[in-house]
Coordinates of C-alpha atoms in Angstrom, one line a residue:
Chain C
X1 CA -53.3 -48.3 -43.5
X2 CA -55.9 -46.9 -41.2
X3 CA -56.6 -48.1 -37.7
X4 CA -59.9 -48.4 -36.7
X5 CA -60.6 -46.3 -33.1
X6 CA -62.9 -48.1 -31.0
X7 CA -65.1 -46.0 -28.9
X8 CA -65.1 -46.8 -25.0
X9 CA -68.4 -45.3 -23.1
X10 CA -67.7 -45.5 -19.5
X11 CA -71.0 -44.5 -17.7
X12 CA -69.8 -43.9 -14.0
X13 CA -66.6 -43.1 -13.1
X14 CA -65.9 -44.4 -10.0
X15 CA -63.4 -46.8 -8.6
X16 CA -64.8 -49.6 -11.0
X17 CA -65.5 -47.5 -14.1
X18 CA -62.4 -45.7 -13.7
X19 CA -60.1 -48.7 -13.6
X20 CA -61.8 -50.3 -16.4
X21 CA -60.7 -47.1 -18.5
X22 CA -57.2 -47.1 -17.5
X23 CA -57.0 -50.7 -18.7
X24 CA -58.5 -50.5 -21.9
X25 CA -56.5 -47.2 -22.7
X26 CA -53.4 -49.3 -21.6
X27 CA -54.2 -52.5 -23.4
X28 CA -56.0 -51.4 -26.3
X29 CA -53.7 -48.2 -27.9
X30 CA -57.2 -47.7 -31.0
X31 CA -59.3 -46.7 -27.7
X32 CA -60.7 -43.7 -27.3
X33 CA -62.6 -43.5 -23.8
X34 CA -65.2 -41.6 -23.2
X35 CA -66.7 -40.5 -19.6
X36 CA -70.3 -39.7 -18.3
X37 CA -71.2 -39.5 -15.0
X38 CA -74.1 -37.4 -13.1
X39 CA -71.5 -35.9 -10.6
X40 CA -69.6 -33.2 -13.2
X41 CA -66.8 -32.6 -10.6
X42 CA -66.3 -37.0 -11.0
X43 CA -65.9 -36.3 -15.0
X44 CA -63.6 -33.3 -14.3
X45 CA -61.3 -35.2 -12.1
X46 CA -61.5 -38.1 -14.2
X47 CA -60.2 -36.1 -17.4
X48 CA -57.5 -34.3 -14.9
X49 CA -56.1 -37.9 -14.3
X50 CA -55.9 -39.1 -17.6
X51 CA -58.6 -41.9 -16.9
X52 CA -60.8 -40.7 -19.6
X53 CA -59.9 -39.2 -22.6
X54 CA -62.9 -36.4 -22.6
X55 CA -66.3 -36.3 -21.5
X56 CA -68.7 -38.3 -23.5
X57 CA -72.4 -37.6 -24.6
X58 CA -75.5 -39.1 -25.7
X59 CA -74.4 -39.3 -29.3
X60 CA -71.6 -40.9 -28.1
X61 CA -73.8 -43.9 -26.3
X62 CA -75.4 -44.3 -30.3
X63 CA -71.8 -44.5 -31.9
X64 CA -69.8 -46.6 -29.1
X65 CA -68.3 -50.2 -29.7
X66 CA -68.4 -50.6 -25.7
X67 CA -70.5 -49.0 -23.4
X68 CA -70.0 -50.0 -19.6
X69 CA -72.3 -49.3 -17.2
X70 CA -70.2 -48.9 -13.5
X71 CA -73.1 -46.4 -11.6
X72 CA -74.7 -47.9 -8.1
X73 CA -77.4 -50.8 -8.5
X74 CA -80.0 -49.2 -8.0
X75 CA -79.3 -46.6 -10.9
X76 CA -78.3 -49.3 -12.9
X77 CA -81.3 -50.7 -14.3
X78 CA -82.3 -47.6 -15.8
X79 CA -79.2 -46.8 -16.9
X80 CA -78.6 -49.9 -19.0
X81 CA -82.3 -50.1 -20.5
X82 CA -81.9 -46.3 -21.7
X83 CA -78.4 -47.6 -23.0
X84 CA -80.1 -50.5 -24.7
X85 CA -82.5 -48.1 -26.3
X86 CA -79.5 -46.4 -27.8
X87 CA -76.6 -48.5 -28.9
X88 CA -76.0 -49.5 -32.4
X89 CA -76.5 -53.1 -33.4
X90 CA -72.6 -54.2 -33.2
X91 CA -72.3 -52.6 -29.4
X92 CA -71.5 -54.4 -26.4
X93 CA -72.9 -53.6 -23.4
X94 CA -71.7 -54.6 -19.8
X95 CA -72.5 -53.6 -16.1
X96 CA -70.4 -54.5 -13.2
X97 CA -72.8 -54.8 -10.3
X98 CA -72.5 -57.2 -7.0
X99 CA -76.2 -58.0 -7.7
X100 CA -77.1 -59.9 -10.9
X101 CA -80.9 -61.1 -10.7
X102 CA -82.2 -57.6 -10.7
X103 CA -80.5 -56.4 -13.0
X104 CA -81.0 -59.7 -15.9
X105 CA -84.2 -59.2 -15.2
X106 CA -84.8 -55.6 -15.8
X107 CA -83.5 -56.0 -19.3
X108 CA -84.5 -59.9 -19.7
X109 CA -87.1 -59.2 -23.1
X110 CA -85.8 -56.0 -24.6
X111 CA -84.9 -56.2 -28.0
X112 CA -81.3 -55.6 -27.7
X113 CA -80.7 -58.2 -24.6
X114 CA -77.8 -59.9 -27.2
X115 CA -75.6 -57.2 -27.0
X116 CA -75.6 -57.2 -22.6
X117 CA -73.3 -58.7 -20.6
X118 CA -74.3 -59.4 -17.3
X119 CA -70.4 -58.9 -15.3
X120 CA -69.5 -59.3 -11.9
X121 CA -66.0 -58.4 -11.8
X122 CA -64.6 -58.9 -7.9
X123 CA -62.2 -56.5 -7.9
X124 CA -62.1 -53.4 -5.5
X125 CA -60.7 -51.2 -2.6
X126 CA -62.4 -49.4 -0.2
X127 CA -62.3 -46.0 -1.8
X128 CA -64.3 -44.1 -4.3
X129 CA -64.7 -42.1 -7.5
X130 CA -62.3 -41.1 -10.1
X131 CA -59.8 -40.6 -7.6
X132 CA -59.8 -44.6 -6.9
X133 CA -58.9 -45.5 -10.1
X134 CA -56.3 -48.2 -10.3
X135 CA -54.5 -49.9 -13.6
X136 CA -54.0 -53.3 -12.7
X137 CA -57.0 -53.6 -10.3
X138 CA -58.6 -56.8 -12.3
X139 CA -55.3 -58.5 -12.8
X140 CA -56.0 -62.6 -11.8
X141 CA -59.2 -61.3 -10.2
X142 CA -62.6 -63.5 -11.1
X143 CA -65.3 -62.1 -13.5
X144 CA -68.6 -63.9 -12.7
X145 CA -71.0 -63.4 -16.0
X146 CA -74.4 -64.3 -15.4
X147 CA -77.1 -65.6 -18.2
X148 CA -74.1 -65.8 -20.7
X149 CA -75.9 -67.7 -23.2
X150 CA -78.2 -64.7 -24.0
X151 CA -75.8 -62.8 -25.1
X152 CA -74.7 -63.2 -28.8
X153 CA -71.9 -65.7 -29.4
X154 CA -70.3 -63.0 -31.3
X155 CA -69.9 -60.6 -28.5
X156 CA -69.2 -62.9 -26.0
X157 CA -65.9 -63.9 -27.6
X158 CA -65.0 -59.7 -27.7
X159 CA -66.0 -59.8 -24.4
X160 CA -64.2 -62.5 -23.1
X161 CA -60.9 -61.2 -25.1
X162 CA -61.1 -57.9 -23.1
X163 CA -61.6 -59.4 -20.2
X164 CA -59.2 -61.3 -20.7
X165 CA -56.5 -58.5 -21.8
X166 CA -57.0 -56.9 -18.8
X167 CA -55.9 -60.1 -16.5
X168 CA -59.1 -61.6 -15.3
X169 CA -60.3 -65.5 -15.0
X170 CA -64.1 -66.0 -15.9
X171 CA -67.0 -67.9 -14.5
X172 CA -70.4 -68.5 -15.4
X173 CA -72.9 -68.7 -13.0
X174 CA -76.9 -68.2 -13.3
X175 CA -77.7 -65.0 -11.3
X176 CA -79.6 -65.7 -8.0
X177 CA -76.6 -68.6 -7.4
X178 CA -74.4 -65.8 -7.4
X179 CA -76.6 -63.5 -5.6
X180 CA -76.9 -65.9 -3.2
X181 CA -73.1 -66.7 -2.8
X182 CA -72.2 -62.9 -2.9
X183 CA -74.2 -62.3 0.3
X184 CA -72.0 -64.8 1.8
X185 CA -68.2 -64.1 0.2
X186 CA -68.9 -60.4 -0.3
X187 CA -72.1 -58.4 1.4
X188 CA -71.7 -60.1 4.8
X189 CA -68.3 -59.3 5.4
X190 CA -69.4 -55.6 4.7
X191 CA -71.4 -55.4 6.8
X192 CA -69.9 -57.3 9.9
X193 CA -66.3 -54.7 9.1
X194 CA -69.0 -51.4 9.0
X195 CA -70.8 -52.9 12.5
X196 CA -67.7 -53.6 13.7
X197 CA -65.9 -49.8 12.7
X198 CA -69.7 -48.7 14.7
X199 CA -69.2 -50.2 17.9
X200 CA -65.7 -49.5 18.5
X201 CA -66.4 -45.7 18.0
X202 CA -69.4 -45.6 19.8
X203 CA -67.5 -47.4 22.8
X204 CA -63.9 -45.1 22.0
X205 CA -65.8 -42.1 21.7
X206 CA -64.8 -40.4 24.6
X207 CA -61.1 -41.9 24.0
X208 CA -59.0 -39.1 21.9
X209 CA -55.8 -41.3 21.8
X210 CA -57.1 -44.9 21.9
X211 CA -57.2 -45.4 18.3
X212 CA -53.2 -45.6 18.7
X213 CA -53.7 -48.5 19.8
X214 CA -55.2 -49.9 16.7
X215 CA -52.7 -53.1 15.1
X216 CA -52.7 -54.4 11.6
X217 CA -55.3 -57.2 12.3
X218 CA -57.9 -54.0 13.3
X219 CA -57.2 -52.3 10.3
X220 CA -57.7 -55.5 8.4
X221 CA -61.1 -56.3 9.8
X222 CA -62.4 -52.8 9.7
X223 CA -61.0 -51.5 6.3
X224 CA -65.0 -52.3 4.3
X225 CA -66.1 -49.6 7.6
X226 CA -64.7 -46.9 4.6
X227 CA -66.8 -48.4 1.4
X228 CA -69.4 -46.1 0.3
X229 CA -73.0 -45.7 1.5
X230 CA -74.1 -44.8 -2.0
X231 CA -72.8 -47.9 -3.7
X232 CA -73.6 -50.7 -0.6
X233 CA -76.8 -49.7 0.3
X234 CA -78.8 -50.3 -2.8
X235 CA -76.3 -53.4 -3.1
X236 CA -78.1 -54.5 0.3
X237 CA -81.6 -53.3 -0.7
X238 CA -81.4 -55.3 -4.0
X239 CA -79.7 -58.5 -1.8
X240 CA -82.1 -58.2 0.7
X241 CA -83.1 -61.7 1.7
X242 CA -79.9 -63.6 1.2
X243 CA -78.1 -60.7 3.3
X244 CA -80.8 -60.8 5.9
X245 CA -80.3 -64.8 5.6
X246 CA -76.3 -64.5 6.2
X247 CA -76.4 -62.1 9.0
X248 CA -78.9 -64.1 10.9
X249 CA -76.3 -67.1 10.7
X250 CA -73.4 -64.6 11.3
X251 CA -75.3 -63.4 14.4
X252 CA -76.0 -67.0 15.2
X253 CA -72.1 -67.9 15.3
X254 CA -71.4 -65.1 17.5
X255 CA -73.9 -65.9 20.0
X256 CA -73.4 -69.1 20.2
X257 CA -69.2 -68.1 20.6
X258 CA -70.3 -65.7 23.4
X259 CA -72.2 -68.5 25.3
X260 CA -68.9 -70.4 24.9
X261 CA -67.1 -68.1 27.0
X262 CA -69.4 -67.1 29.2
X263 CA -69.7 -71.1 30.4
X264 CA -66.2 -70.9 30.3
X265 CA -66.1 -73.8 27.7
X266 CA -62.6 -72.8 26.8
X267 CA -61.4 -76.8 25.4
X268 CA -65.0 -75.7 22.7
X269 CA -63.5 -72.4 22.4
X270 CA -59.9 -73.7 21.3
X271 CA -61.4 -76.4 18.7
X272 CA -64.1 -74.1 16.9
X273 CA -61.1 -71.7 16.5
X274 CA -59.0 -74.3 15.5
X275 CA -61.8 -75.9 13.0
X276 CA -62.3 -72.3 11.5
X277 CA -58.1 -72.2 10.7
X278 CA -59.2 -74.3 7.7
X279 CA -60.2 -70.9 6.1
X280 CA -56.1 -70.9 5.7
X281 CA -56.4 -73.8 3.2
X282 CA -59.5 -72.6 1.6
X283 CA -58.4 -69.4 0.3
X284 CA -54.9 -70.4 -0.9
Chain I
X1 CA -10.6 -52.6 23.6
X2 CA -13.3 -55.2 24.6
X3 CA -16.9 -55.4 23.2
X4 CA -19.2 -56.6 26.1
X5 CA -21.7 -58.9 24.6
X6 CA -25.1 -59.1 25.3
X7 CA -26.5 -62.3 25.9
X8 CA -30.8 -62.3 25.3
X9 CA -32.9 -64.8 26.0
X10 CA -36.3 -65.4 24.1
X11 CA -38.6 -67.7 25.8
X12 CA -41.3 -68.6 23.1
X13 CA -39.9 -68.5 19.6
X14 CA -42.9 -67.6 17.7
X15 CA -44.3 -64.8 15.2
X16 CA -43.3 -62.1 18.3
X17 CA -40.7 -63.5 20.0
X18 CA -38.9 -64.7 16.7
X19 CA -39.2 -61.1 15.5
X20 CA -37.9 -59.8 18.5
X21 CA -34.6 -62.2 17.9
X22 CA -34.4 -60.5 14.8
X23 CA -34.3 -57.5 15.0
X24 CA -32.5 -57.3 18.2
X25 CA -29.7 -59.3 15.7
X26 CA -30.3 -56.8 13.2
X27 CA -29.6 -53.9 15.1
X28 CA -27.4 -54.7 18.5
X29 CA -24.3 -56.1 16.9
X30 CA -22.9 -57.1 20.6
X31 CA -26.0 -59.3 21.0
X32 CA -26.0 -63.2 21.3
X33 CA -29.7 -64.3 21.0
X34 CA -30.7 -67.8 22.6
X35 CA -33.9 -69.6 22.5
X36 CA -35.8 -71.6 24.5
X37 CA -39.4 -72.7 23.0
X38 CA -41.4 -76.4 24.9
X39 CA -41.8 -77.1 21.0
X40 CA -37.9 -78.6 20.1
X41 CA -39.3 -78.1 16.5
X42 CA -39.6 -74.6 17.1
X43 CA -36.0 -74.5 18.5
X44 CA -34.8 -76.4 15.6
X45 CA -36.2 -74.6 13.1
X46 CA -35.3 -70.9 15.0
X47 CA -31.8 -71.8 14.5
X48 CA -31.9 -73.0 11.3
X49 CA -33.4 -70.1 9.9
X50 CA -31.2 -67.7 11.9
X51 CA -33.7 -66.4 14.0
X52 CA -31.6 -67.5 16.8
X53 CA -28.3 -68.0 17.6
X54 CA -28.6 -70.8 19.6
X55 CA -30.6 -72.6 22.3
X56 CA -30.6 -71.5 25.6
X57 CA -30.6 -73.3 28.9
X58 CA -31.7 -72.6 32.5
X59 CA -28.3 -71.1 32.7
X60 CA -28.3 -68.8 30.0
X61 CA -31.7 -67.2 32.3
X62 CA -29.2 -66.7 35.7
X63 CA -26.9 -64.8 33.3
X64 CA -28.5 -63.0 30.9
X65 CA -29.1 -59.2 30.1
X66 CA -32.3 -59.2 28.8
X67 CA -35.1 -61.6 28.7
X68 CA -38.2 -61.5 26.6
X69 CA -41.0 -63.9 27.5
X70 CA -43.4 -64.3 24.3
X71 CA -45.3 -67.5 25.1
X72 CA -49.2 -67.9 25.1
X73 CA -50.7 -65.2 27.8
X74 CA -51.6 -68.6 30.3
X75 CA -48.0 -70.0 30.1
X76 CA -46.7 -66.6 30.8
X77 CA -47.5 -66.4 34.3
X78 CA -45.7 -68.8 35.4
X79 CA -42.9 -68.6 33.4
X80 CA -42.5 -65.0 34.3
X81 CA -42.1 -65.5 37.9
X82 CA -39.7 -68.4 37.6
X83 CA -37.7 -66.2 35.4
X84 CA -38.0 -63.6 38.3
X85 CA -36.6 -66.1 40.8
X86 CA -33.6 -66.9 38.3
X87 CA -32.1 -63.7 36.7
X88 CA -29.3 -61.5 38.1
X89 CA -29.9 -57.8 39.7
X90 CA -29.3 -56.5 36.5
X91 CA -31.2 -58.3 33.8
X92 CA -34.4 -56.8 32.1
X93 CA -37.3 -59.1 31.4
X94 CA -40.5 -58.0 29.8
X95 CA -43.5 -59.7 28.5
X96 CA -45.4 -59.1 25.0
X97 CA -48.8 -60.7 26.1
X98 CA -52.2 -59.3 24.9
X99 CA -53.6 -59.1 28.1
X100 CA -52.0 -57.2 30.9
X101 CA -54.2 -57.2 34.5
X102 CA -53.5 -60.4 35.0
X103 CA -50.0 -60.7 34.2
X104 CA -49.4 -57.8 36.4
X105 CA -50.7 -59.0 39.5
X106 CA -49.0 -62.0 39.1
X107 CA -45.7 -60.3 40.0
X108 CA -46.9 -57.6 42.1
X109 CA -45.4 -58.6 44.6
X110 CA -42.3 -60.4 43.5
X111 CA -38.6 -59.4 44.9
X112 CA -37.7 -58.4 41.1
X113 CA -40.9 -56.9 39.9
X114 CA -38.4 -53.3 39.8
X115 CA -36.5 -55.8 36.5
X116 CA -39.9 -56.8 35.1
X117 CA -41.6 -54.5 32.2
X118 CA -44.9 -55.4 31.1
X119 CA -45.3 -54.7 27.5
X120 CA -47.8 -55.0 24.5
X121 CA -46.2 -54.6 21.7
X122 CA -49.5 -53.9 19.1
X123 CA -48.1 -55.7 16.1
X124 CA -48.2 -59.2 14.3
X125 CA -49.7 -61.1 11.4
X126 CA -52.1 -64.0 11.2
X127 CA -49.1 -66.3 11.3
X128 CA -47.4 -68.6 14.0
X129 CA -44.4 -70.0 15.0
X130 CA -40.8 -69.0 14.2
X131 CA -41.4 -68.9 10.0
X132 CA -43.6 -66.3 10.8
X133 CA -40.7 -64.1 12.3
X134 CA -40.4 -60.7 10.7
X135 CA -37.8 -58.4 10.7
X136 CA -39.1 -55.2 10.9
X137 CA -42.8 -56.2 12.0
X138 CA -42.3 -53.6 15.1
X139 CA -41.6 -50.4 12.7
X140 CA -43.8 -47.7 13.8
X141 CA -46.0 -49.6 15.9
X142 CA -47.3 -49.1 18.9
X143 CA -45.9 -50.3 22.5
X144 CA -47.8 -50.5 25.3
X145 CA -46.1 -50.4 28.7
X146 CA -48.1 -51.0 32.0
X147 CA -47.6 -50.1 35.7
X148 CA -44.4 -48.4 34.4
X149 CA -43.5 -47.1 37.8
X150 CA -42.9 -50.1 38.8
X151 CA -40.2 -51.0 37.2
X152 CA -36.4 -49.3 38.4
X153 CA -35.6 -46.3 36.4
X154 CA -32.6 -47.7 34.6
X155 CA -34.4 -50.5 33.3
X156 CA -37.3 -48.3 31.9
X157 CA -34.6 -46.4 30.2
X158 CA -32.5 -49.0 28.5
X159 CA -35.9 -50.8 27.5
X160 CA -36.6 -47.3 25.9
X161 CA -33.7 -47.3 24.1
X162 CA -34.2 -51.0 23.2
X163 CA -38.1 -50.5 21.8
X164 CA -36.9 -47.4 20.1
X165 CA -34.3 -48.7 18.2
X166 CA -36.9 -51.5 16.9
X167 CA -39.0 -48.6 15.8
X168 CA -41.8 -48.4 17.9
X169 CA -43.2 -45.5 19.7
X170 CA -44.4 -45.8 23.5
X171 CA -48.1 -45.5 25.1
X172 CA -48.0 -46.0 29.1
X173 CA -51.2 -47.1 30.6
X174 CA -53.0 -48.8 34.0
X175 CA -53.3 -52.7 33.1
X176 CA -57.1 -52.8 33.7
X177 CA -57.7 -49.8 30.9
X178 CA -55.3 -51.6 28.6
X179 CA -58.1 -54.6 28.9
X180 CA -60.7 -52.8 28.3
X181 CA -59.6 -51.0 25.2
X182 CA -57.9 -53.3 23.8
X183 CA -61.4 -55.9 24.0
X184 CA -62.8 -53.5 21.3
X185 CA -59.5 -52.6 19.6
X186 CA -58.1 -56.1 18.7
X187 CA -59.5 -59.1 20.8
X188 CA -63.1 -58.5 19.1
X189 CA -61.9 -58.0 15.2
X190 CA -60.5 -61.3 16.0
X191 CA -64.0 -62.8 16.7
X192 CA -65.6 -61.0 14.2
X193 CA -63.0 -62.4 11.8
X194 CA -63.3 -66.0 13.3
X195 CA -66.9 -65.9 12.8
X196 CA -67.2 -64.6 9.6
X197 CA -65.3 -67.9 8.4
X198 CA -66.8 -70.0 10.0
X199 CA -70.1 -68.7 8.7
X200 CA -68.8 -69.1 5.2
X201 CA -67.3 -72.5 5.4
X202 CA -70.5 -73.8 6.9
X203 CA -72.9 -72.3 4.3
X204 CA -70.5 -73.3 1.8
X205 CA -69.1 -76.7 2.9
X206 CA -70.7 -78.4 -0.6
X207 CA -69.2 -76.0 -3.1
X208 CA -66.1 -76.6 -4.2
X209 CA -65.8 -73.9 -6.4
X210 CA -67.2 -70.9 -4.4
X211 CA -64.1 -69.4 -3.0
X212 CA -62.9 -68.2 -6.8
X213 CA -65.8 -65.5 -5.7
X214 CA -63.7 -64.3 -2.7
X215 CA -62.4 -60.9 -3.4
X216 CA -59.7 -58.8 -1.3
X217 CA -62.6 -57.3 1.0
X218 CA -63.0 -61.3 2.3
X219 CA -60.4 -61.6 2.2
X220 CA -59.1 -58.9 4.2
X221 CA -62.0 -59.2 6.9
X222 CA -61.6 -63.0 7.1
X223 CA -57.5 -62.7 7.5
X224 CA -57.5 -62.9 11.4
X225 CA -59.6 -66.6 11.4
X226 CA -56.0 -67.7 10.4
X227 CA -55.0 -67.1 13.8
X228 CA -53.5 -69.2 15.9
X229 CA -56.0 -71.1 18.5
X230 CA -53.0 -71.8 21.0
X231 CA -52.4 -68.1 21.5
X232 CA -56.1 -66.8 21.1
X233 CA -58.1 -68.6 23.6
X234 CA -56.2 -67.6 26.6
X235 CA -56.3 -64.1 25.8
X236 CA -59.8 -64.5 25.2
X237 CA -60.0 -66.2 29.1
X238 CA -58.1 -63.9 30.3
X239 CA -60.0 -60.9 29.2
X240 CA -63.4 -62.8 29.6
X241 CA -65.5 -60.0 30.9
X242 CA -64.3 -57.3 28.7
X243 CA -64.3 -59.4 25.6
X244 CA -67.9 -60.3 26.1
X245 CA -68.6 -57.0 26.8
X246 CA -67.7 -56.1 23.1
X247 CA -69.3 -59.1 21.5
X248 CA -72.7 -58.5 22.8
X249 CA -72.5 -54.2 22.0
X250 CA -71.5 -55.6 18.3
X251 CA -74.0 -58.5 18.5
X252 CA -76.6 -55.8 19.5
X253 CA -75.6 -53.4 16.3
X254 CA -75.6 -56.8 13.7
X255 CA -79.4 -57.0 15.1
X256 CA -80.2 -53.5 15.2
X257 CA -78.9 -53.1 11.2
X258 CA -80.5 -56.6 10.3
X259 CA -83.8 -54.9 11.6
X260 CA -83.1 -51.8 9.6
X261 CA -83.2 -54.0 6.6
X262 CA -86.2 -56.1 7.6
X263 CA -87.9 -52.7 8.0
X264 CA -86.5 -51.9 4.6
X265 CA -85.3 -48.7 6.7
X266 CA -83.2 -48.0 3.6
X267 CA -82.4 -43.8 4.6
X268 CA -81.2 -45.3 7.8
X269 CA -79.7 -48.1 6.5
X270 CA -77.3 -45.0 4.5
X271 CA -77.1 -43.0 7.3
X272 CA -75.4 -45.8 9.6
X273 CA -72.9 -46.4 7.0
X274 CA -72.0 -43.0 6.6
X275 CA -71.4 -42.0 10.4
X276 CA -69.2 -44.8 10.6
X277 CA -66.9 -43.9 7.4
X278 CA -65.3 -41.7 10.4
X279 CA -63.5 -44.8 10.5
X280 CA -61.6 -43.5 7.9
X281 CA -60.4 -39.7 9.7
X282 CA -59.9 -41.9 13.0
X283 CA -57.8 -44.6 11.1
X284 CA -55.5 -41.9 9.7

């Protein structure tokens, strides 16, 4: 009996692309994955570590079963119309972006918008490239999958199987709701960790030894402060007005917390910490 | 031959002072750990979980060897110098508050001051009271000892011994620098971290659903908004000046980046999150 192989595309292979390959070669033993990236050192290391099984070409892109598309947001329009120009009618296409109108939009009429799934997978660390790779990295993690019903009913099911395989819970959301939310749960805490790594070295600059005194809940708080510019930025370009939105509220809060303390309100102090503490039941 | 036992008293039998019980049970086999805690709950449930020995009274102060006050940084004042008026010519007493200028002038003066060490001991979690104990939580952390000449020789040497054997290495520094760094270093990822969830849970009060979209980087960030109010807004009093010192340097960088993205200033938008993924050569 012969065993079908399934061809795996993986177009970028950083932290996300990369762990999506070491799942599928661990879940699905027919895979064969294949690696393209712009950034030939990323491919080289990626094949050093096992998380592809050799670099992949634009032939490949015609012949693959599954072609994901894990490159920065900004490149990832492109990417995914060129990759819609090439795939074979029985491929499945998905991205992994934290923004979702742009992208659904961008590839909204062409003629092979049944074969694209529009993923969100929140899963991550703050490190990059091939090197970042992690098996297990989507296990009981949310996949958010935007416009689902136009993609074919056929593919959806594979989809959903894979994603499945590989540990993750699914939700369907339409995609400036989830843009909107994602500014919120995701872009704005970015962004308040990088500000925050900013002014502590700006203030510690002078300070060789001070960052001894960093504790666990620093570390915590500043840990986004190492994502990378390439990936975030566009993610904030694209984002744009909820993020602007979020910050402005953000900003609000800790105004309105310093003006607390300077009026030495300290009883308004205790209870706005105290309301907050219901993050404790919210995330469990 | 006689084993002398060591009699300790923690005052305060929550996440610090619980985990000083146990590891000072773990690792001094001649110790007898009593508790004293205003919360009987707290004393119950210490002894119950064997984070104490038993409960201590007035008397167990006048005789013991050591005493470690871990309450709330306004409590501590007071119960500091009554513990200075009680214990023998002998004992060692030391604090584990999160501020230190004002803990140290409150027992400049006092007869014992040479048995008083005042410590920070840079290490916790987002939990409270004595379920939260730990042992271990002190492994190759960071202690911070103040005005260190002030306390006798002996004592600074058995204390040594003491915080060593926990596992934590030793910083000395003047009380009104501790302050100051420790503003940006910890007492301001705690307000970032309030804020950020209080933000969220306002913009999200009417979605039930939303936090399946939380991923480990909110989580992460948003970890230190489970803190405990009771502890937090005295340290935040007691450091006022410093604290809003901080807030309004990170207020003014939130601004400064929200303008870079009005401006769609996207090179600079890159650049700012690059110079501060030093965060990640400093952290190391």
């Amino acid at each position: 009996m012969e065993i079908r192989v399934e061809k795996i595309v993986v177009i970028g292979l950083g932290l996300i692309g990369g762990s999506f390959a070491l799942d599928i070669k661990d879940k699905r033993s027919n895979a064969i994955v294949v690696g393209i990236d712009t950034n030939s050192e990323h491919v080289l290391k990626a094949k050093e570590l096992g998380v592809i099984d050799k670099e992949g070409t634009q032939e490949d892109i015609q012949e693959a079963d599954w072609v994901i598309v894990a490159v920065p947001v900004d490149k990832s329009m492109n990417v995914l119309v060129d990759v819609l120009n090439k795939i074979n009618s029985t491929a499945i296409v998905f991205d992994v972006g934290s923004t979702k109108s742009q992208i659904c939009e961008a590839v909204k009429n062409h003629q092979n918008r049944r074969n694209f799934i529009a993923a969100h997978p929140i899963a991550g660390t703050e490190f990059s490239g091939p090197q970042a790779a992690l098996k297990g990295l989507f296990m009981e993690r949310t996949n958010i999958i935007c416009e689902v019903e136009k993609t074919a009913f056929v593919f959806q099911e594979k989809a959903l199987e894979l994603f499945k395989q590989i540990g993750m819970r699914i939700r369907y959301m339409d995609p400036i709701s989830h843009d909107k939310h994602i500014a919120y749960m995701s872009h704005l805490s970015h962004i308040s960790s990088f500000m925050l790594g900013k002014t502590v070295i700006e203030e510690e600059k002078n300070e060789r030894d001070i960052f001894d005194m960093a504790g666990s809940g620093f570390e915590s708080t500043v840990r986004l402060a190492k994502s990378s510019p390439a990936m975030w930025t566009p993610i904030f370009k694209q984002n744009k007005d909820h993020v602007i939105k979020s910050l402005s509220e953000y900003i609000a809060n800790l105004n309105s917390f310093k003006e607390l303390l300077e009026q030495e309100k300290y009883e308004e102090v205790f209870a706005t910490l105290e309301e907050t503490n219901r993050i404790k039941q919210i995330l469990k």
